[in-house]
């Protein structure tokens, strides 16, 4: 990071000998170090991007370094403090992590570029909103992924049903599918990301902010309606009420062949088919239904943003890299290569040829992210939402349990 020029500028002809003679192009070349996360992009994509970017920017060299998610938070914080003299100029971070890095003035403000050059108003809200801190844009949306309904086409046909368009239809369809040895849906009791979408669809929130103070909001009437819908849907299958979707992994449960639907990212189907190749041609996808026909339900959007450390001495070059990676050409190439949703709603057509991506892109238009406070990671670490869900699904009073969970969230967000 602290390495802009390959030679010191010599201010007089008499100093040239001491500096060493080099061509103007060599003196002006600079290296941009980019940290990207493991598995975010294929090596073929990165090789092609590097080759073409360097050809179009003759004075820039790219040094792309792949990082692992494990332990990345502290590593990024160290880089933002300037502890590493050879640190990054561009960093890929999780979309919900931006506020934690922006809070300490560690990131470059990219609001002007976002509004003037990059079409901020067209970005997916689930990536754009968590990339803001206050009114400034620090995280630039790169790619997104969100949950859809993965379903068995053959079981739907046998039950005489089609993919539903509304939540009410979804309940009716699932009830008809839930018969004999077939589960209408496998929905684990602590799948709180799916619950979050149901709460947002009702107009509720996980937490709200007023005058800089965050409070849990699971006890609002809207949030309670979202939990009630979750309860009604979850009972139409045999998902465990005291575990999340990874315990056991729902891909394995679906692969057993006795589940009509799950809520998951389309990429999970690869794991399903690996375990049961016979399902490959029987699987379909549709967006999580909303309350109204023609409008998919709200969903949690995961994905990545690109940020630039405030301390970089390659600011202009770093901005060029971000502009290229998040621009229409390379963003759509990445989406097609990696089965992602592009960062703009207007680019959704670029993945319309594949059923799972088409369903995901439709849902992403109503994507949301977790509350934009650096303390939200502490909420997830303890996660009172999971306990709340289990208590309600086992018969406890929803209102009282929501108040208890909201209070714990408030206490966690207030801790300093």
Short mmCIF file of C-alpha atoms in Angstrom, two decimals:
data_model
loop_
_atom_site.label_atom_id
_atom_site.label_comp_id
_atom_site.label_asym_id
_atom_site.label_seq_id
_atom_site.Cartn_x
_atom_site.Cartn_y
_atom_site.Cartn_z
CA UNK A 1 0.00 0.00 0.00
CA UNK A 2 2.84 2.38 0.88
CA UNK A 3 4.54 2.01 -2.44
CA UNK A 4 3.26 4.38 -5.10
CA UNK A 5 6.26 5.12 -7.30
CA UNK A 6 9.00 2.74 -8.26
CA UNK A 7 11.60 5.54 -7.95
CA UNK A 8 11.98 8.80 -6.10
CA UNK A 9 11.37 11.91 -8.15
CA UNK A 10 14.67 13.53 -9.02
CA UNK A 11 14.43 17.28 -8.96
CA UNK A 12 17.56 18.17 -10.91
CA UNK A 13 19.75 16.76 -13.59
CA UNK A 14 22.60 16.55 -11.15
CA UNK A 15 20.60 14.08 -9.03
CA UNK A 16 19.65 11.84 -11.93
CA UNK A 17 22.82 9.82 -11.64
CA UNK A 18 22.15 9.14 -7.98
CA UNK A 19 18.57 8.13 -8.63
CA UNK A 20 19.34 5.91 -11.56
CA UNK A 21 18.08 6.42 -15.09
CA UNK A 22 14.73 4.85 -16.01
CA UNK A 23 12.06 5.37 -18.63
CA UNK A 24 9.14 7.68 -17.95
CA UNK A 25 6.71 4.76 -18.17
CA UNK A 26 8.67 2.76 -15.61
CA UNK A 27 8.84 5.72 -13.23
CA UNK A 28 5.08 6.18 -13.43
CA UNK A 29 3.99 2.55 -12.97
CA UNK A 30 2.25 1.71 -9.76
CA UNK A 31 0.85 -1.45 -8.20
CA UNK A 32 -2.66 -1.77 -6.79
CA UNK A 33 -3.07 -4.51 -4.19
CA UNK A 34 -6.55 -6.05 -4.09
CA UNK A 35 -7.80 -8.40 -1.37
CA UNK A 36 -10.58 -10.69 -2.59
CA UNK A 37 -12.16 -13.51 -0.64
CA UNK A 38 -11.72 -17.19 -1.35
CA UNK A 39 -14.27 -18.60 -3.82
CA UNK A 40 -15.78 -15.19 -4.64
CA UNK A 41 -14.42 -15.33 -8.17
CA UNK A 42 -12.90 -18.09 -10.27
CA UNK A 43 -9.22 -17.98 -11.16
CA UNK A 44 -10.11 -17.81 -14.87
CA UNK A 45 -12.24 -14.72 -14.21
CA UNK A 46 -9.46 -13.06 -12.22
CA UNK A 47 -6.82 -13.87 -14.83
CA UNK A 48 -8.92 -12.39 -17.62
CA UNK A 49 -9.84 -9.32 -15.58
CA UNK A 50 -6.21 -8.68 -14.65
CA UNK A 51 -5.01 -9.05 -18.23
CA UNK A 52 -7.59 -6.69 -19.68
CA UNK A 53 -7.46 -4.16 -16.85
CA UNK A 54 -3.69 -3.84 -17.14
CA UNK A 55 -3.95 -3.51 -20.91
CA UNK A 56 -6.49 -0.69 -20.55
CA UNK A 57 -4.49 0.98 -17.74
CA UNK A 58 -0.92 0.93 -19.00
CA UNK A 59 0.61 2.43 -15.86
CA UNK A 60 -1.11 0.09 -13.38
CA UNK A 61 -0.25 -3.42 -12.21
CA UNK A 62 -2.75 -5.52 -10.25
CA UNK A 63 -1.69 -7.67 -7.32
CA UNK A 64 -4.77 -9.73 -6.39
CA UNK A 65 -4.38 -11.61 -3.11
CA UNK A 66 -6.96 -14.19 -2.06
CA UNK A 67 -8.04 -14.14 1.60
CA UNK A 68 -9.97 -16.60 3.76
CA UNK A 69 -13.13 -15.54 5.58
CA UNK A 70 -11.92 -17.07 8.85
CA UNK A 71 -10.25 -14.31 10.85
CA UNK A 72 -10.70 -11.71 8.12
CA UNK A 73 -12.29 -9.12 10.41
CA UNK A 74 -9.19 -8.49 12.50
CA UNK A 75 -6.97 -8.70 9.43
CA UNK A 76 -8.98 -5.96 7.72
CA UNK A 77 -8.93 -3.81 10.86
CA UNK A 78 -5.15 -4.11 11.00
CA UNK A 79 -4.91 -3.10 7.35
CA UNK A 80 -7.14 -0.08 7.95
CA UNK A 81 -4.91 0.99 10.86
CA UNK A 82 -1.94 0.94 8.50
CA UNK A 83 -0.15 -1.80 10.44
CA UNK A 84 0.93 -3.50 7.21
CA UNK A 85 3.19 -1.36 4.97
CA UNK A 86 2.33 -3.66 2.06
CA UNK A 87 -1.40 -3.74 2.75
CA UNK A 88 -4.37 -3.55 0.39
CA UNK A 89 -5.71 -0.67 -1.68
CA UNK A 90 -9.05 -2.40 -2.39
CA UNK A 91 -10.78 -4.93 -0.11
CA UNK A 92 -13.77 -7.20 -0.60
CA UNK A 93 -15.90 -7.27 2.56
CA UNK A 94 -19.25 -8.79 3.46
CA UNK A 95 -22.06 -6.34 2.79
CA UNK A 96 -23.10 -6.31 6.45
CA UNK A 97 -19.53 -5.63 7.63
CA UNK A 98 -19.08 -2.19 6.07
CA UNK A 99 -20.40 -0.18 9.00
CA UNK A 100 -17.91 -1.79 11.39
CA UNK A 101 -15.02 -0.69 9.18
CA UNK A 102 -16.43 2.76 8.37
CA UNK A 103 -17.12 3.62 12.00
CA UNK A 104 -13.49 4.36 12.79
CA UNK A 105 -12.92 6.52 9.69
CA UNK A 106 -11.01 3.67 8.12
CA UNK A 107 -12.64 3.78 4.68
CA UNK A 108 -12.53 6.20 1.77
CA UNK A 109 -15.78 8.07 1.16
CA UNK A 110 -16.97 7.10 -2.33
CA UNK A 111 -20.27 8.98 -2.29
CA UNK A 112 -19.35 11.35 -5.13
CA UNK A 113 -18.26 8.57 -7.49
CA UNK A 114 -21.32 6.52 -6.55
CA UNK A 115 -23.78 9.26 -7.42
CA UNK A 116 -21.94 10.85 -10.34
CA UNK A 117 -20.46 7.85 -12.16
CA UNK A 118 -21.70 4.52 -10.85
CA UNK A 119 -25.50 4.75 -10.83
CA UNK A 120 -26.09 4.35 -7.10
CA UNK A 121 -29.86 4.66 -7.41
CA UNK A 122 -30.02 1.40 -9.42
CA UNK A 123 -27.99 -0.72 -6.98
CA UNK A 124 -29.70 -3.55 -5.15
CA UNK A 125 -30.81 -2.12 -1.80
CA UNK A 126 -29.57 -5.15 0.12
CA UNK A 127 -26.02 -4.31 -0.98
CA UNK A 128 -26.20 -0.52 -1.25
CA UNK A 129 -27.84 0.28 2.08
CA UNK A 130 -25.41 -1.58 4.37
CA UNK A 131 -22.58 0.00 2.36
CA UNK A 132 -23.55 3.40 3.78
CA UNK A 133 -22.50 4.86 7.07
CA UNK A 134 -24.49 7.95 7.89
CA UNK A 135 -25.17 9.61 4.56
CA UNK A 136 -21.87 8.55 2.98
CA UNK A 137 -21.31 5.58 0.66
CA UNK A 138 -18.25 3.55 1.61
CA UNK A 139 -19.10 0.06 0.30
CA UNK A 140 -19.66 -0.40 -3.42
CA UNK A 141 -21.92 -3.37 -4.29
CA UNK A 142 -20.13 -6.19 -6.08
CA UNK A 143 -22.40 -9.25 -6.10
CA UNK A 144 -25.42 -10.61 -4.30
CA UNK A 145 -27.07 -13.89 -3.37
CA UNK A 146 -30.41 -14.42 -1.69
CA UNK A 147 -32.83 -17.18 -0.84
CA UNK A 148 -35.49 -18.54 -3.17
CA UNK A 149 -37.86 -21.48 -2.86
CA UNK A 150 -36.25 -24.66 -4.20
CA UNK A 151 -38.98 -27.16 -5.04
CA UNK A 152 -39.69 -30.58 -6.50
CA UNK A 153 -41.47 -30.17 -9.83
CA UNK A 154 -42.66 -33.77 -9.84
CA UNK A 155 -44.22 -33.52 -6.38
CA UNK A 156 -45.98 -30.30 -7.35
CA UNK A 157 -47.41 -31.99 -10.45
CA UNK A 158 -48.55 -35.01 -8.46
CA UNK A 159 -50.36 -32.74 -5.98
CA UNK A 160 -51.94 -30.73 -8.81
CA UNK A 161 -50.35 -27.43 -7.71
CA UNK A 162 -48.17 -24.78 -9.34
CA UNK A 163 -45.68 -22.31 -7.84
CA UNK A 164 -47.66 -19.84 -5.74
CA UNK A 165 -47.77 -16.11 -6.39
CA UNK A 166 -48.69 -14.88 -2.90
CA UNK A 167 -47.97 -15.90 0.68
CA UNK A 168 -51.56 -17.04 1.22
CA UNK A 169 -51.29 -19.26 -1.85
CA UNK A 170 -47.95 -20.53 -0.57
CA UNK A 171 -49.56 -21.74 2.66
CA UNK A 172 -52.39 -23.43 0.76
CA UNK A 173 -50.01 -25.08 -1.70
CA UNK A 174 -47.69 -26.29 1.04
CA UNK A 175 -50.57 -27.75 3.01
CA UNK A 176 -51.62 -29.80 -0.01
CA UNK A 177 -48.05 -31.03 -0.46
CA UNK A 178 -47.69 -32.00 3.20
CA UNK A 179 -49.15 -35.49 3.01
CA UNK A 180 -48.07 -39.06 3.65
CA UNK A 181 -44.29 -39.37 3.80
CA UNK A 182 -43.78 -36.04 2.03
CA UNK A 183 -43.03 -32.86 3.95
CA UNK A 184 -44.72 -29.84 2.43
CA UNK A 185 -41.66 -27.80 3.32
CA UNK A 186 -38.53 -28.38 5.36
CA UNK A 187 -38.00 -25.22 7.39
CA UNK A 188 -35.73 -25.36 10.41
CA UNK A 189 -37.06 -23.58 13.47
CA UNK A 190 -34.11 -21.20 13.81
CA UNK A 191 -33.70 -20.08 10.20
CA UNK A 192 -33.70 -16.46 11.28
CA UNK A 193 -32.59 -15.06 7.90
CA UNK A 194 -35.80 -16.40 6.38
CA UNK A 195 -37.78 -15.02 9.31
CA UNK A 196 -36.19 -11.60 8.73
CA UNK A 197 -37.67 -11.54 5.23
CA UNK A 198 -41.13 -12.33 6.55
CA UNK A 199 -40.81 -9.54 9.14
CA UNK A 200 -39.69 -7.02 6.51
CA UNK A 201 -42.53 -8.09 4.23
CA UNK A 202 -44.96 -7.12 6.99
CA UNK A 203 -43.29 -3.73 7.41
CA UNK A 204 -41.41 -4.67 10.57
CA UNK A 205 -37.73 -4.49 11.52
CA UNK A 206 -35.24 -6.49 13.54
CA UNK A 207 -34.04 -3.28 15.19
CA UNK A 208 -34.65 0.43 14.71
CA UNK A 209 -32.51 3.52 15.23
CA UNK A 210 -33.55 6.89 16.61
CA UNK A 211 -31.23 9.74 17.52
CA UNK A 212 -28.27 7.38 17.32
CA UNK A 213 -29.79 4.82 19.69
CA UNK A 214 -30.63 1.31 18.44
CA UNK A 215 -33.45 -0.77 19.91
CA UNK A 216 -34.71 -4.26 19.23
CA UNK A 217 -38.02 -4.30 17.34
CA UNK A 218 -39.18 -7.91 17.33
CA UNK A 219 -42.09 -6.95 19.58
CA UNK A 220 -43.77 -4.65 17.05
CA UNK A 221 -47.11 -5.72 15.62
CA UNK A 222 -45.58 -6.04 12.15
CA UNK A 223 -42.71 -8.19 13.37
CA UNK A 224 -45.11 -10.43 15.28
CA UNK A 225 -47.13 -10.95 12.09
CA UNK A 226 -43.95 -12.03 10.35
CA UNK A 227 -43.22 -14.56 13.10
CA UNK A 228 -46.78 -15.87 12.94
CA UNK A 229 -46.45 -16.51 9.21
CA UNK A 230 -43.19 -18.34 9.87
CA UNK A 231 -44.92 -20.49 12.49
CA UNK A 232 -47.78 -21.40 10.17
CA UNK A 233 -45.41 -22.32 7.34
CA UNK A 234 -42.90 -24.21 9.48
CA UNK A 235 -45.52 -26.57 10.90
CA UNK A 236 -46.22 -27.92 7.39
CA UNK A 237 -43.07 -30.02 7.60
CA UNK A 238 -40.83 -31.74 10.11
CA UNK A 239 -38.02 -29.23 10.47
CA UNK A 240 -36.43 -29.20 13.96
CA UNK A 241 -37.69 -26.31 16.07
CA UNK A 242 -34.46 -26.01 18.06
CA UNK A 243 -31.87 -25.89 15.26
CA UNK A 244 -31.00 -23.82 12.20
CA UNK A 245 -30.83 -24.83 8.54
CA UNK A 246 -27.29 -26.20 8.89
CA UNK A 247 -28.08 -28.65 11.71
CA UNK A 248 -28.60 -30.93 9.93
CA UNK A 249 -27.65 -29.39 6.56
CA UNK A 250 -30.90 -28.95 4.68
CA UNK A 251 -29.28 -30.00 1.40
CA UNK A 252 -28.93 -33.49 2.80
CA UNK A 253 -32.51 -33.55 4.06
CA UNK A 254 -33.85 -32.47 0.67
CA UNK A 255 -31.65 -35.03 -1.10
CA UNK A 256 -33.40 -37.82 0.79
CA UNK A 257 -36.34 -37.26 -1.56
CA UNK A 258 -39.21 -36.69 0.86
CA UNK A 259 -39.31 -32.88 0.94
CA UNK A 260 -41.32 -30.76 -1.51
CA UNK A 261 -39.67 -27.36 -0.75
CA UNK A 262 -36.85 -25.62 1.06
CA UNK A 263 -35.85 -21.96 1.28
CA UNK A 264 -32.24 -21.65 0.14
CA UNK A 265 -29.84 -20.02 -2.30
CA UNK A 266 -29.91 -21.75 -5.71
CA UNK A 267 -26.26 -22.73 -5.37
CA UNK A 268 -27.25 -25.23 -2.67
CA UNK A 269 -28.75 -27.43 -5.37
CA UNK A 270 -25.26 -28.52 -6.41
CA UNK A 271 -24.85 -30.21 -3.03
CA UNK A 272 -28.31 -31.78 -3.32
CA UNK A 273 -27.62 -33.28 -6.74
CA UNK A 274 -24.23 -34.56 -5.63
CA UNK A 275 -25.99 -36.56 -2.95
CA UNK A 276 -28.93 -37.60 -5.12
CA UNK A 277 -28.24 -37.29 -8.89
CA UNK A 278 -31.73 -38.54 -9.63
CA UNK A 279 -33.19 -35.20 -8.54
CA UNK A 280 -31.28 -33.12 -11.09
CA UNK A 281 -34.15 -32.76 -13.57
CA UNK A 282 -36.85 -32.58 -10.90
CA UNK A 283 -35.82 -29.37 -9.17
CA UNK A 284 -37.30 -25.94 -9.86
CA UNK A 285 -37.13 -22.48 -8.31
CA UNK A 286 -39.44 -19.56 -7.60
CA UNK A 287 -38.99 -16.31 -5.64
CA UNK A 288 -40.15 -16.26 -2.03
CA UNK A 289 -43.77 -15.10 -2.46
CA UNK A 290 -44.89 -11.74 -1.16
CA UNK A 291 -48.21 -10.58 0.21
CA UNK A 292 -49.28 -9.37 -3.24
CA UNK A 293 -49.18 -11.19 -6.57
CA UNK A 294 -46.51 -9.91 -8.94
CA UNK A 295 -44.31 -8.67 -6.12
CA UNK A 296 -41.80 -11.11 -4.60
CA UNK A 297 -41.43 -11.15 -0.85
CA UNK A 298 -38.67 -9.32 0.98
CA UNK A 299 -35.54 -11.41 1.53
CA UNK A 300 -32.20 -11.13 3.23
CA UNK A 301 -29.50 -10.32 0.67
CA UNK A 302 -26.00 -11.53 1.34
CA UNK A 303 -23.03 -10.71 -0.79
CA UNK A 304 -19.98 -8.51 -0.96
CA UNK A 305 -19.06 -4.86 -1.31
CA UNK A 306 -15.72 -3.40 -2.34
CA UNK A 307 -14.12 -0.78 -0.11
CA UNK A 308 -11.00 1.39 -0.31
CA UNK A 309 -8.91 2.00 2.84
CA UNK A 310 -8.76 5.69 3.69
CA UNK A 311 -4.99 5.43 4.17
CA UNK A 312 -4.19 4.13 0.71
CA UNK A 313 -1.61 6.06 -1.26
CA UNK A 314 -3.04 4.66 -4.49
CA UNK A 315 -6.45 6.31 -4.19
CA UNK A 316 -7.09 7.11 -7.86
CA UNK A 317 -5.86 3.71 -9.02
CA UNK A 318 -7.94 1.91 -6.37
CA UNK A 319 -11.06 3.78 -7.51
CA UNK A 320 -10.33 2.65 -11.09
CA UNK A 321 -10.25 -0.99 -9.93
CA UNK A 322 -13.53 -0.64 -8.04
CA UNK A 323 -15.16 1.07 -11.02
CA UNK A 324 -14.12 -1.77 -13.33
CA UNK A 325 -15.09 -4.69 -11.08
CA UNK A 326 -18.49 -3.22 -10.22
CA UNK A 327 -19.24 -1.88 -13.70
CA UNK A 328 -21.73 -3.55 -16.02
CA UNK A 329 -19.31 -5.60 -18.12
CA UNK A 330 -17.29 -7.35 -15.42
CA UNK A 331 -20.19 -7.50 -12.96
CA UNK A 332 -22.38 -9.44 -15.38
CA UNK A 333 -19.46 -11.69 -16.33
CA UNK A 334 -18.92 -12.49 -12.66
CA UNK A 335 -22.63 -13.17 -12.12
CA UNK A 336 -22.76 -15.63 -15.01
CA UNK A 337 -19.51 -17.31 -13.99
CA UNK A 338 -20.31 -17.71 -10.30
CA UNK A 339 -24.14 -17.91 -10.29
CA UNK A 340 -24.56 -14.57 -8.54
CA UNK A 341 -27.04 -11.74 -8.89
CA UNK A 342 -25.51 -8.62 -10.50
CA UNK A 343 -25.33 -5.48 -8.40
CA UNK A 344 -28.02 -3.57 -10.31
CA UNK A 345 -31.65 -4.41 -10.96
CA UNK A 346 -31.18 -3.28 -14.56
CA UNK A 347 -28.63 -6.06 -15.09
CA UNK A 348 -30.95 -8.86 -13.98
CA UNK A 349 -31.65 -9.77 -17.58
CA UNK A 350 -28.06 -10.92 -17.96
CA UNK A 351 -28.82 -14.01 -15.84
CA UNK A 352 -32.39 -14.57 -17.03
CA UNK A 353 -31.49 -17.70 -18.97
CA UNK A 354 -31.02 -19.85 -15.86
CA UNK A 355 -34.08 -20.63 -13.75
CA UNK A 356 -32.46 -20.44 -10.32
CA UNK A 357 -30.64 -17.19 -11.05
CA UNK A 358 -33.78 -15.71 -12.58
CA UNK A 359 -35.74 -16.44 -9.40
CA UNK A 360 -32.91 -15.09 -7.26
CA UNK A 361 -32.62 -11.89 -9.28
CA UNK A 362 -36.37 -11.29 -8.99
CA UNK A 363 -36.19 -11.63 -5.22
CA UNK A 364 -33.03 -9.51 -4.95
CA UNK A 365 -34.96 -6.48 -6.11
CA UNK A 366 -36.62 -6.56 -2.67
CA UNK A 367 -33.52 -7.61 -0.77
CA UNK A 368 -32.58 -6.18 2.59
CA UNK A 369 -29.66 -6.44 4.96
CA UNK A 370 -29.31 -6.63 8.73
CA UNK A 371 -29.36 -3.37 10.74
CA UNK A 372 -26.52 -1.05 9.76
CA UNK A 373 -24.81 -0.86 13.12
CA UNK A 374 -21.32 -2.18 13.92
CA UNK A 375 -22.80 -3.90 16.98
CA UNK A 376 -25.04 -6.21 14.96
CA UNK A 377 -22.30 -8.82 14.76
CA UNK A 378 -22.49 -9.09 18.56
CA UNK A 379 -26.24 -9.74 18.29
CA UNK A 380 -25.61 -12.57 15.83
CA UNK A 381 -22.92 -14.05 18.07
CA UNK A 382 -25.40 -14.48 20.94
CA UNK A 383 -28.47 -14.49 18.68
CA UNK A 384 -31.55 -14.12 20.86
CA UNK A 385 -33.64 -14.33 17.67
CA UNK A 386 -33.00 -18.07 17.43
CA UNK A 387 -34.06 -18.69 21.01
CA UNK A 388 -37.14 -16.53 20.47
CA UNK A 389 -38.16 -18.57 17.44
CA UNK A 390 -37.79 -21.89 19.23
CA UNK A 391 -39.82 -20.68 22.19
CA UNK A 392 -42.68 -19.50 19.98
CA UNK A 393 -42.65 -22.69 17.90
CA UNK A 394 -42.90 -24.77 21.07
CA UNK A 395 -45.97 -22.92 22.31
CA UNK A 396 -44.71 -19.96 24.34
CA UNK A 397 -46.56 -16.64 24.20
CA UNK A 398 -45.23 -14.78 21.11
CA UNK A 399 -45.73 -11.31 22.56
CA UNK A 400 -43.84 -12.00 25.77
CA UNK A 401 -41.04 -13.83 23.99
CA UNK A 402 -40.71 -11.04 21.42
CA UNK A 403 -40.40 -8.48 24.22
CA UNK A 404 -37.71 -10.60 25.87
CA UNK A 405 -35.74 -10.97 22.63
CA UNK A 406 -36.12 -7.29 21.71
CA UNK A 407 -34.82 -6.28 25.13
CA UNK A 408 -31.74 -8.49 24.74
CA UNK A 409 -31.07 -7.02 21.31
CA UNK A 410 -31.36 -3.49 22.73
CA UNK A 411 -28.93 -4.30 25.51
CA UNK A 412 -26.42 -5.81 23.10
CA UNK A 413 -26.60 -2.88 20.68
CA UNK A 414 -26.15 -0.40 23.54
CA UNK A 415 -23.05 -2.10 24.93
CA UNK A 416 -19.87 -0.10 24.32
#
